[in-house]
PDB file of C-alpha atoms in Angstrom:
ATOM      1  CA  UNK A   1     -35.512   3.651   6.388  1.00 46.00           C
ATOM      2  CA  UNK A   2     -34.073   6.756   8.065  1.00 47.00           C
ATOM      3  CA  UNK A   3     -31.290   8.849   6.604  1.00 41.00           C
ATOM      4  CA  UNK A   4     -28.963   7.902   9.483  1.00 40.00           C
ATOM      5  CA  UNK A   5     -29.493   4.181   8.886  1.00 39.00           C
ATOM      6  CA  UNK A   6     -28.878   4.574   5.138  1.00 37.00           C
ATOM      7  CA  UNK A   7     -25.675   6.517   5.822  1.00 40.00           C
ATOM      8  CA  UNK A   8     -24.529   3.861   8.263  1.00 38.00           C
ATOM      9  CA  UNK A   9     -25.179   1.061   5.760  1.00 36.00           C
ATOM     10  CA  UNK A  10     -23.391   2.948   2.990  1.00 41.00           C
ATOM     11  CA  UNK A  11     -20.378   3.459   5.224  1.00 38.00           C
ATOM     12  CA  UNK A  12     -20.379  -0.218   6.173  1.00 37.00           C
ATOM     13  CA  UNK A  13     -20.558  -1.219   2.512  1.00 34.00           C
ATOM     14  CA  UNK A  14     -17.614   1.005   1.661  1.00 34.00           C
ATOM     15  CA  UNK A  15     -15.621  -0.590   4.486  1.00 36.00           C
ATOM     16  CA  UNK A  16     -16.406  -4.073   3.233  1.00 34.00           C
ATOM     17  CA  UNK A  17     -15.444  -3.169  -0.314  1.00 33.00           C
ATOM     18  CA  UNK A  18     -12.191  -1.664   0.878  1.00 36.00           C
ATOM     19  CA  UNK A  19     -11.321  -4.783   2.855  1.00 38.00           C
ATOM     20  CA  UNK A  20     -12.136  -6.991  -0.083  1.00 41.00           C
ATOM     21  CA  UNK A  21     -10.469  -4.815  -2.708  1.00 46.00           C
ATOM     22  CA  UNK A  22      -7.983  -6.255  -5.157  1.00 57.00           C
ATOM     23  CA  UNK A  23      -5.110  -3.788  -4.708  1.00 65.00           C
ATOM     24  CA  UNK A  24      -2.364  -4.419  -2.199  1.00 69.00           C
ATOM     25  CA  UNK A  25      -1.545  -1.524   0.086  1.00 68.00           C
ATOM     26  CA  UNK A  26       1.984  -1.723  -1.295  1.00 71.00           C
ATOM     27  CA  UNK A  27       2.221  -0.552  -4.897  1.00 90.00           C
ATOM     28  CA  UNK A  28       5.903  -0.146  -5.779  1.00 95.00           C
ATOM     29  CA  UNK A  29       7.016   1.133  -9.154  1.00 97.00           C
ATOM     30  CA  UNK A  30       9.793  -1.476  -9.139  1.00 97.00           C
ATOM     31  CA  UNK A  31       9.408  -4.915  -7.578  1.00 98.00           C
ATOM     32  CA  UNK A  32      12.372  -7.217  -6.938  1.00 98.00           C
ATOM     33  CA  UNK A  33      11.588 -10.871  -6.233  1.00 98.00           C
ATOM     34  CA  UNK A  34      14.167 -13.420  -5.200  1.00 97.00           C
ATOM     35  CA  UNK A  35      15.253 -16.080  -2.771  1.00 96.00           C
ATOM     36  CA  UNK A  36      17.020 -15.885   0.587  1.00 95.00           C
ATOM     37  CA  UNK A  37      19.898 -13.821  -0.824  1.00 96.00           C
ATOM     38  CA  UNK A  38      17.391 -10.969  -1.039  1.00 97.00           C
ATOM     39  CA  UNK A  39      16.226 -11.410   2.543  1.00 95.00           C
ATOM     40  CA  UNK A  40      19.826 -11.729   3.818  1.00 94.00           C
ATOM     41  CA  UNK A  41      20.663  -8.240   2.599  1.00 93.00           C
ATOM     42  CA  UNK A  42      20.668  -8.128  -1.198  1.00 97.00           C
ATOM     43  CA  UNK A  43      17.205  -6.540  -1.088  1.00 97.00           C
ATOM     44  CA  UNK A  44      18.648  -3.458   0.562  1.00 96.00           C
ATOM     45  CA  UNK A  45      21.277  -3.129  -2.155  1.00 97.00           C
ATOM     46  CA  UNK A  46      18.721  -3.436  -4.960  1.00 97.00           C
ATOM     47  CA  UNK A  47      16.591  -0.741  -3.342  1.00 96.00           C
ATOM     48  CA  UNK A  48      19.699   1.451  -3.134  1.00 96.00           C
ATOM     49  CA  UNK A  49      20.612   0.709  -6.758  1.00 98.00           C
ATOM     50  CA  UNK A  50      17.283   1.918  -8.098  1.00 97.00           C
ATOM     51  CA  UNK A  51      17.260   4.981  -5.853  1.00 96.00           C
ATOM     52  CA  UNK A  52      20.600   5.939  -7.428  1.00 97.00           C
ATOM     53  CA  UNK A  53      19.750   4.717 -10.947  1.00 97.00           C
ATOM     54  CA  UNK A  54      20.270   8.027 -12.841  1.00 97.00           C
ATOM     55  CA  UNK A  55      23.733   8.338 -11.292  1.00 97.00           C
ATOM     56  CA  UNK A  56      24.698   4.714 -11.885  1.00 98.00           C
ATOM     57  CA  UNK A  57      23.621   4.410 -15.518  1.00 98.00           C
ATOM     58  CA  UNK A  58      24.978   6.317 -18.480  1.00 97.00           C
ATOM     59  CA  UNK A  59      22.032   8.591 -19.178  1.00 98.00           C
ATOM     60  CA  UNK A  60      20.932   9.860 -22.572  1.00 97.00           C
ATOM     61  CA  UNK A  61      17.960  11.953 -23.546  1.00 97.00           C
ATOM     62  CA  UNK A  62      16.131   8.781 -24.565  1.00 97.00           C
ATOM     63  CA  UNK A  63      16.914   7.043 -21.282  1.00 98.00           C
ATOM     64  CA  UNK A  64      15.829  10.079 -19.283  1.00 97.00           C
ATOM     65  CA  UNK A  65      12.486   9.947 -21.061  1.00 97.00           C
ATOM     66  CA  UNK A  66      12.143   6.204 -20.481  1.00 97.00           C
ATOM     67  CA  UNK A  67      12.902   6.695 -16.802  1.00 97.00           C
ATOM     68  CA  UNK A  68       9.648   8.629 -16.467  1.00 96.00           C
ATOM     69  CA  UNK A  69       7.832   5.297 -16.843  1.00 95.00           C
ATOM     70  CA  UNK A  70       9.106   4.339 -13.375  1.00 96.00           C
ATOM     71  CA  UNK A  71       7.529   7.321 -11.627  1.00 95.00           C
ATOM     72  CA  UNK A  72       9.320   8.031  -8.359  1.00 95.00           C
ATOM     73  CA  UNK A  73      11.156   4.679  -8.617  1.00 95.00           C
ATOM     74  CA  UNK A  74       9.633   3.479  -5.381  1.00 95.00           C
ATOM     75  CA  UNK A  75      11.260   0.074  -4.993  1.00 96.00           C
ATOM     76  CA  UNK A  76      10.276  -2.983  -2.982  1.00 97.00           C
ATOM     77  CA  UNK A  77      12.156  -6.259  -2.638  1.00 97.00           C
ATOM     78  CA  UNK A  78      10.820  -9.575  -1.356  1.00 98.00           C
ATOM     79  CA  UNK A  79      13.057 -12.579  -0.776  1.00 97.00           C
ATOM     80  CA  UNK A  80      11.456 -15.898   0.142  1.00 98.00           C
ATOM     81  CA  UNK A  81      13.701 -18.598   1.622  1.00 93.00           C
ATOM     82  CA  UNK A  82      14.539 -21.541  -0.712  1.00 94.00           C
ATOM     83  CA  UNK A  83      12.410 -20.436  -3.650  1.00 97.00           C
ATOM     84  CA  UNK A  84      12.840 -20.553  -7.407  1.00 96.00           C
ATOM     85  CA  UNK A  85      10.886 -19.564 -10.492  1.00 97.00           C
ATOM     86  CA  UNK A  86       9.244 -22.968 -10.213  1.00 97.00           C
ATOM     87  CA  UNK A  87       8.002 -22.038  -6.719  1.00 97.00           C
ATOM     88  CA  UNK A  88       6.227 -18.944  -8.015  1.00 98.00           C
ATOM     89  CA  UNK A  89       4.626 -20.774 -10.951  1.00 98.00           C
ATOM     90  CA  UNK A  90       3.368 -23.929  -9.171  1.00 97.00           C
ATOM     91  CA  UNK A  91      -0.071 -24.486  -7.665  1.00 96.00           C
ATOM     92  CA  UNK A  92       0.956 -27.327  -5.340  1.00 94.00           C
ATOM     93  CA  UNK A  93       3.802 -29.455  -4.074  1.00 95.00           C
ATOM     94  CA  UNK A  94       6.956 -28.654  -2.105  1.00 94.00           C
ATOM     95  CA  UNK A  95       8.097 -25.964  -4.534  1.00 93.00           C
ATOM     96  CA  UNK A  96       4.939 -23.934  -3.861  1.00 95.00           C
ATOM     97  CA  UNK A  97       5.230 -24.900  -0.212  1.00 96.00           C
ATOM     98  CA  UNK A  98       8.475 -22.949   0.017  1.00 95.00           C
ATOM     99  CA  UNK A  99       6.361 -19.824  -0.477  1.00 97.00           C
ATOM    100  CA  UNK A 100       3.125 -20.702   1.271  1.00 96.00           C
ATOM    101  CA  UNK A 101       3.956 -23.120   4.115  1.00 96.00           C
ATOM    102  CA  UNK A 102       4.460 -21.465   7.484  1.00 95.00           C
ATOM    103  CA  UNK A 103       8.039 -21.825   8.653  1.00 91.00           C
ATOM    104  CA  UNK A 104       7.847 -24.276  11.555  1.00 90.00           C
ATOM    105  CA  UNK A 105      10.883 -22.896  13.364  1.00 90.00           C
ATOM    106  CA  UNK A 106      10.605 -19.141  12.924  1.00 91.00           C
ATOM    107  CA  UNK A 107       6.995 -18.580  11.862  1.00 94.00           C
ATOM    108  CA  UNK A 108       8.177 -16.376   8.988  1.00 96.00           C
ATOM    109  CA  UNK A 109       9.710 -17.296   5.651  1.00 97.00           C
ATOM    110  CA  UNK A 110      10.538 -14.030   3.888  1.00 97.00           C
ATOM    111  CA  UNK A 111      12.362 -10.753   4.212  1.00 97.00           C
ATOM    112  CA  UNK A 112      10.863  -7.656   2.617  1.00 96.00           C
ATOM    113  CA  UNK A 113      12.157  -4.142   1.977  1.00 96.00           C
ATOM    114  CA  UNK A 114      10.213  -1.059   0.966  1.00 93.00           C
ATOM    115  CA  UNK A 115       6.728  -2.496   1.516  1.00 92.00           C
ATOM    116  CA  UNK A 116       4.030  -0.208   2.967  1.00 84.00           C
ATOM    117  CA  UNK A 117       6.467   2.677   3.153  1.00 78.00           C
ATOM    118  CA  UNK A 118       8.980   0.860   5.357  1.00 81.00           C
ATOM    119  CA  UNK A 119      12.474   1.136   3.796  1.00 80.00           C
ATOM    120  CA  UNK A 120      13.987  -1.266   6.328  1.00 87.00           C
ATOM    121  CA  UNK A 121      13.843  -5.031   6.230  1.00 94.00           C
ATOM    122  CA  UNK A 122      10.923  -6.725   7.915  1.00 95.00           C
ATOM    123  CA  UNK A 123      10.508 -10.478   8.308  1.00 96.00           C
ATOM    124  CA  UNK A 124       7.095 -11.777   7.295  1.00 96.00           C
ATOM    125  CA  UNK A 125       5.225 -14.957   6.406  1.00 97.00           C
ATOM    126  CA  UNK A 126       3.906 -15.042   2.847  1.00 97.00           C
ATOM    127  CA  UNK A 127       0.126 -15.457   2.936  1.00 96.00           C
ATOM    128  CA  UNK A 128      -0.227 -13.304   6.055  1.00 94.00           C
ATOM    129  CA  UNK A 129      -0.744  -9.537   5.959  1.00 92.00           C
ATOM    130  CA  UNK A 130      -2.598  -7.395   3.466  1.00 93.00           C
ATOM    131  CA  UNK A 131       0.437  -6.959   1.204  1.00 95.00           C
ATOM    132  CA  UNK A 132       1.445 -10.623   0.954  1.00 96.00           C
ATOM    133  CA  UNK A 133      -1.657 -12.472  -0.254  1.00 96.00           C
ATOM    134  CA  UNK A 134       0.117 -14.717  -2.765  1.00 97.00           C
ATOM    135  CA  UNK A 135      -1.285 -18.086  -1.661  1.00 97.00           C
ATOM    136  CA  UNK A 136      -4.845 -18.335  -2.918  1.00 95.00           C
ATOM    137  CA  UNK A 137      -6.233 -21.850  -3.560  1.00 94.00           C
ATOM    138  CA  UNK A 138      -5.703 -23.271  -7.057  1.00 94.00           C
ATOM    139  CA  UNK A 139      -3.579 -20.286  -8.064  1.00 97.00           C
ATOM    140  CA  UNK A 140       0.149 -19.885  -8.390  1.00 98.00           C
ATOM    141  CA  UNK A 141       1.898 -17.181  -6.386  1.00 98.00           C
ATOM    142  CA  UNK A 142       2.394 -15.149  -9.573  1.00 98.00           C
ATOM    143  CA  UNK A 143      -1.268 -15.498 -10.498  1.00 97.00           C
ATOM    144  CA  UNK A 144      -2.320 -14.290  -7.049  1.00 97.00           C
ATOM    145  CA  UNK A 145       0.231 -11.491  -7.020  1.00 97.00           C
ATOM    146  CA  UNK A 146      -0.762  -9.991 -10.363  1.00 96.00           C
ATOM    147  CA  UNK A 147      -4.509 -10.778 -10.411  1.00 95.00           C
ATOM    148  CA  UNK A 148      -6.637  -7.677 -11.007  1.00 92.00           C
ATOM    149  CA  UNK A 149      -3.718  -5.358 -10.310  1.00 92.00           C
ATOM    150  CA  UNK A 150      -3.125  -6.571  -6.738  1.00 96.00           C
ATOM    151  CA  UNK A 151       0.503  -5.797  -7.522  1.00 96.00           C
ATOM    152  CA  UNK A 152       1.107  -3.732 -10.646  1.00 96.00           C
ATOM    153  CA  UNK A 153       4.782  -2.745 -10.906  1.00 97.00           C
ATOM    154  CA  UNK A 154       6.173  -0.947 -13.938  1.00 97.00           C
ATOM    155  CA  UNK A 155       9.361  -3.014 -13.702  1.00 98.00           C
ATOM    156  CA  UNK A 156       9.778  -6.538 -12.322  1.00 98.00           C
ATOM    157  CA  UNK A 157      13.207  -7.898 -11.370  1.00 98.00           C
ATOM    158  CA  UNK A 158      13.523 -11.666 -10.906  1.00 98.00           C
ATOM    159  CA  UNK A 159      16.740 -12.800  -9.216  1.00 98.00           C
ATOM    160  CA  UNK A 160      16.974 -16.559  -8.702  1.00 96.00           C
ATOM    161  CA  UNK A 161      19.568 -19.243  -9.339  1.00 96.00           C
ATOM    162  CA  UNK A 162      20.809 -21.460  -6.506  1.00 94.00           C
ATOM    163  CA  UNK A 163      17.638 -23.362  -5.679  1.00 95.00           C
ATOM    164  CA  UNK A 164      17.212 -24.346  -9.327  1.00 96.00           C
ATOM    165  CA  UNK A 165      20.886 -25.086 -10.015  1.00 96.00           C
ATOM    166  CA  UNK A 166      20.472 -28.849 -10.306  1.00 96.00           C
ATOM    167  CA  UNK A 167      17.203 -28.582 -12.237  1.00 97.00           C
ATOM    168  CA  UNK A 168      18.503 -26.111 -14.829  1.00 97.00           C
ATOM    169  CA  UNK A 169      22.058 -27.454 -15.100  1.00 97.00           C
ATOM    170  CA  UNK A 170      20.839 -30.998 -15.700  1.00 97.00           C
ATOM    171  CA  UNK A 171      17.949 -30.134 -18.009  1.00 97.00           C
ATOM    172  CA  UNK A 172      17.793 -27.145 -20.368  1.00 95.00           C
ATOM    173  CA  UNK A 173      14.260 -28.318 -21.154  1.00 97.00           C
ATOM    174  CA  UNK A 174      13.296 -27.735 -17.514  1.00 97.00           C
ATOM    175  CA  UNK A 175      14.737 -24.213 -17.722  1.00 97.00           C
ATOM    176  CA  UNK A 176      12.637 -23.548 -20.818  1.00 97.00           C
ATOM    177  CA  UNK A 177       9.542 -24.890 -19.048  1.00 97.00           C
ATOM    178  CA  UNK A 178      10.124 -22.555 -16.085  1.00 97.00           C
ATOM    179  CA  UNK A 179      10.521 -19.610 -18.455  1.00 97.00           C
ATOM    180  CA  UNK A 180       7.335 -20.481 -20.366  1.00 97.00           C
ATOM    181  CA  UNK A 181       5.338 -20.728 -17.145  1.00 97.00           C
ATOM    182  CA  UNK A 182       6.801 -17.470 -15.833  1.00 97.00           C
ATOM    183  CA  UNK A 183       6.034 -15.534 -19.000  1.00 97.00           C
ATOM    184  CA  UNK A 184       2.504 -16.951 -19.104  1.00 96.00           C
ATOM    185  CA  UNK A 185       1.831 -15.620 -15.596  1.00 97.00           C
ATOM    186  CA  UNK A 186       3.601 -12.241 -15.607  1.00 97.00           C
ATOM    187  CA  UNK A 187       1.446  -9.558 -17.297  1.00 95.00           C
ATOM    188  CA  UNK A 188       2.611  -8.879 -20.840  1.00 93.00           C
ATOM    189  CA  UNK A 189       2.742  -5.127 -20.239  1.00 93.00           C
ATOM    190  CA  UNK A 190       5.115  -5.475 -17.271  1.00 96.00           C
ATOM    191  CA  UNK A 191       8.743  -4.779 -18.148  1.00 97.00           C
ATOM    192  CA  UNK A 192      10.788  -7.650 -16.764  1.00 97.00           C
ATOM    193  CA  UNK A 193      14.428  -8.535 -16.119  1.00 98.00           C
ATOM    194  CA  UNK A 194      15.923 -11.789 -14.919  1.00 98.00           C
ATOM    195  CA  UNK A 195      19.316 -11.418 -13.219  1.00 97.00           C
ATOM    196  CA  UNK A 196      20.956 -14.378 -11.540  1.00 96.00           C
ATOM    197  CA  UNK A 197      21.743 -14.208  -7.847  1.00 95.00           C
ATOM    198  CA  UNK A 198      25.346 -13.547  -6.787  1.00 97.00           C
ATOM    199  CA  UNK A 199      28.160 -16.117  -6.621  1.00 98.00           C
ATOM    200  CA  UNK A 200      28.604 -17.970  -3.332  1.00 98.00           C
ATOM    201  CA  UNK A 201      31.750 -19.009  -1.464  1.00 98.00           C
ATOM    202  CA  UNK A 202      32.492 -22.483  -2.861  1.00 98.00           C
ATOM    203  CA  UNK A 203      33.893 -23.025  -6.365  1.00 98.00           C
ATOM    204  CA  UNK A 204      32.171 -26.397  -6.795  1.00 97.00           C
ATOM    205  CA  UNK A 205      28.783 -24.840  -6.061  1.00 97.00           C
ATOM    206  CA  UNK A 206      29.474 -21.951  -8.400  1.00 98.00           C
ATOM    207  CA  UNK A 207      30.532 -24.288 -11.225  1.00 98.00           C
ATOM    208  CA  UNK A 208      27.089 -25.921 -11.093  1.00 97.00           C
ATOM    209  CA  UNK A 209      25.339 -22.549 -10.904  1.00 97.00           C
ATOM    210  CA  UNK A 210      27.272 -21.225 -13.881  1.00 97.00           C
ATOM    211  CA  UNK A 211      25.971 -24.118 -15.977  1.00 97.00           C
ATOM    212  CA  UNK A 212      22.453 -23.490 -14.680  1.00 97.00           C
ATOM    213  CA  UNK A 213      22.659 -19.788 -15.506  1.00 97.00           C
ATOM    214  CA  UNK A 214      23.626 -20.571 -19.094  1.00 97.00           C
ATOM    215  CA  UNK A 215      20.507 -22.724 -19.437  1.00 97.00           C
ATOM    216  CA  UNK A 216      18.072 -20.202 -17.960  1.00 97.00           C
ATOM    217  CA  UNK A 217      19.565 -17.214 -19.803  1.00 97.00           C
ATOM    218  CA  UNK A 218      19.297 -19.057 -23.127  1.00 97.00           C
ATOM    219  CA  UNK A 219      15.725 -20.008 -22.307  1.00 97.00           C
ATOM    220  CA  UNK A 220      14.783 -16.356 -21.733  1.00 97.00           C
ATOM    221  CA  UNK A 221      16.587 -15.264 -24.888  1.00 95.00           C
ATOM    222  CA  UNK A 222      14.827 -17.892 -26.998  1.00 94.00           C
ATOM    223  CA  UNK A 223      11.435 -16.914 -25.595  1.00 93.00           C
ATOM    224  CA  UNK A 224      11.835 -13.454 -27.159  1.00 83.00           C
ATOM    225  CA  UNK A 225       9.355 -11.964 -24.683  1.00 79.00           C
ATOM    226  CA  UNK A 226       9.376  -9.028 -22.291  1.00 85.00           C
ATOM    227  CA  UNK A 227      11.841 -10.609 -19.819  1.00 95.00           C
ATOM    228  CA  UNK A 228      15.488  -9.766 -20.549  1.00 97.00           C
ATOM    229  CA  UNK A 229      18.175 -11.985 -19.004  1.00 97.00           C
ATOM    230  CA  UNK A 230      21.335 -10.561 -17.445  1.00 97.00           C
ATOM    231  CA  UNK A 231      24.083 -13.114 -16.805  1.00 96.00           C
ATOM    232  CA  UNK A 232      25.352 -11.468 -13.650  1.00 95.00           C
ATOM    233  CA  UNK A 233      26.966 -14.708 -12.520  1.00 94.00           C
ATOM    234  CA  UNK A 234      30.136 -14.472 -14.579  1.00 95.00           C
ATOM    235  CA  UNK A 235      33.913 -14.691 -14.478  1.00 96.00           C
ATOM    236  CA  UNK A 236      34.281 -11.157 -13.099  1.00 97.00           C
ATOM    237  CA  UNK A 237      31.770 -11.529 -10.277  1.00 98.00           C
ATOM    238  CA  UNK A 238      33.124 -14.965  -9.394  1.00 98.00           C
ATOM    239  CA  UNK A 239      36.673 -13.596  -9.224  1.00 98.00           C
ATOM    240  CA  UNK A 240      35.501 -10.768  -6.967  1.00 98.00           C
ATOM    241  CA  UNK A 241      33.397 -12.832  -4.533  1.00 98.00           C
ATOM    242  CA  UNK A 242      34.099 -16.567  -4.751  1.00 98.00           C
ATOM    243  CA  UNK A 243      36.392 -17.897  -2.018  1.00 98.00           C
ATOM    244  CA  UNK A 244      36.700 -14.488  -0.311  1.00 98.00           C
ATOM    245  CA  UNK A 245      35.920 -14.934   3.428  1.00 97.00           C
ATOM    246  CA  UNK A 246      35.490 -11.170   3.893  1.00 97.00           C
ATOM    247  CA  UNK A 247      32.277 -11.353   1.858  1.00 98.00           C
ATOM    248  CA  UNK A 248      30.629 -14.075   3.976  1.00 97.00           C
ATOM    249  CA  UNK A 249      29.484 -14.524   7.554  1.00 96.00           C
ATOM    250  CA  UNK A 250      32.216 -15.959   9.746  1.00 96.00           C
ATOM    251  CA  UNK A 251      32.477 -17.488  13.195  1.00 95.00           C
ATOM    252  CA  UNK A 252      34.681 -16.154  15.999  1.00 94.00           C
ATOM    253  CA  UNK A 253      37.642 -18.075  14.598  1.00 93.00           C
ATOM    254  CA  UNK A 254      37.228 -16.321  11.249  1.00 92.00           C
ATOM    255  CA  UNK A 255      35.993 -19.352   9.319  1.00 96.00           C
ATOM    256  CA  UNK A 256      33.086 -18.967   6.920  1.00 97.00           C
ATOM    257  CA  UNK A 257      29.924 -20.291   8.560  1.00 97.00           C
ATOM    258  CA  UNK A 258      27.429 -19.346   5.858  1.00 96.00           C
ATOM    259  CA  UNK A 259      28.840 -19.979   2.364  1.00 97.00           C
ATOM    260  CA  UNK A 260      25.519 -19.424   0.564  1.00 96.00           C
ATOM    261  CA  UNK A 261      24.619 -15.817   1.419  1.00 97.00           C
ATOM    262  CA  UNK A 262      27.092 -13.121   0.352  1.00 98.00           C
ATOM    263  CA  UNK A 263      27.246  -9.995   2.491  1.00 97.00           C
ATOM    264  CA  UNK A 264      25.857  -6.622   1.507  1.00 97.00           C
ATOM    265  CA  UNK A 265      29.371  -5.596   0.487  1.00 98.00           C
ATOM    266  CA  UNK A 266      29.530  -8.559  -1.888  1.00 98.00           C
ATOM    267  CA  UNK A 267      26.185  -7.639  -3.431  1.00 98.00           C
ATOM    268  CA  UNK A 268      27.442  -4.093  -3.938  1.00 98.00           C
ATOM    269  CA  UNK A 269      30.406  -5.541  -5.845  1.00 98.00           C
ATOM    270  CA  UNK A 270      28.070  -7.796  -7.836  1.00 98.00           C
ATOM    271  CA  UNK A 271      25.896  -4.867  -8.906  1.00 98.00           C
ATOM    272  CA  UNK A 272      28.868  -2.587  -9.572  1.00 98.00           C
ATOM    273  CA  UNK A 273      30.523  -5.120 -11.878  1.00 98.00           C
ATOM    274  CA  UNK A 274      27.254  -5.726 -13.719  1.00 98.00           C
ATOM    275  CA  UNK A 275      26.105  -2.081 -13.814  1.00 98.00           C
ATOM    276  CA  UNK A 276      26.473  -1.543 -17.555  1.00 98.00           C
ATOM    277  CA  UNK A 277      24.686  -4.774 -18.481  1.00 98.00           C
ATOM    278  CA  UNK A 278      21.999  -4.228 -15.859  1.00 98.00           C
ATOM    279  CA  UNK A 279      21.379  -0.629 -16.979  1.00 98.00           C
ATOM    280  CA  UNK A 280      21.206  -1.690 -20.630  1.00 98.00           C
ATOM    281  CA  UNK A 281      18.634  -4.348 -19.753  1.00 98.00           C
ATOM    282  CA  UNK A 282      16.534  -1.951 -17.667  1.00 98.00           C
ATOM    283  CA  UNK A 283      16.199   0.614 -20.439  1.00 98.00           C
ATOM    284  CA  UNK A 284      15.684  -2.021 -23.123  1.00 97.00           C
ATOM    285  CA  UNK A 285      12.874  -3.502 -21.041  1.00 96.00           C
ATOM    286  CA  UNK A 286      11.262  -0.081 -20.642  1.00 96.00           C
ATOM    287  CA  UNK A 287      11.174   0.614 -24.395  1.00 93.00           C
TER     288      UNK A 287
END
């Protein structure tokens, strides 16, 4: 076999190995996962929050040292339509389908920020593209995401609530099951925070979500694992956002037309009100 042929075959083999490699092209230091609130704009505010983290949190010498664990704090956020923790931990059924089924109307089901060096939001379909291979057969989305370091963030933020409101509010046992499955599938060495998504427009909806948040936060606390719960859905954030038309998309007549997805300004208020608790959780998780 000639030298040229050997070189060609070696180059071809390298190409094949690169295509079949386990690492995603996106490797953020901080990964935020959530539902459609993330894709409707909250993702941008989380990316901003972590970019400004040293200025937002009360820094000490210890915290400054811990911050080194997050490298350059490159942050990515992925929000997938009507998903929940159950969606990410299921291998089949409609809950998994929310992640892996192609959206019949739009052809995409997620909004992503900060992936592959793009700081702006892009709309994508999970399962398509080299950075979104979360839908392998007989695996959950978490199992696919974290297998062999495909994604390997130093800090994982989970922000879900609304799509599990009935499940968690009606059954604390179901909340504990979702937490057990999540913790079994997230690598033990990954620092992790659960923070509920922001309040929505309607009081009745928020009353149910408040009950659900209590159940899921208690479940995380009882698990005593690496995921720290932040009850961001509270009296202060509800008072700031709930029932305020200025924080929701309105029609030409000024009436709220989308009561479920707070605006970027609302998310900024949500994070501002919860800054101390969120910062405390971040640095506790990094210890």
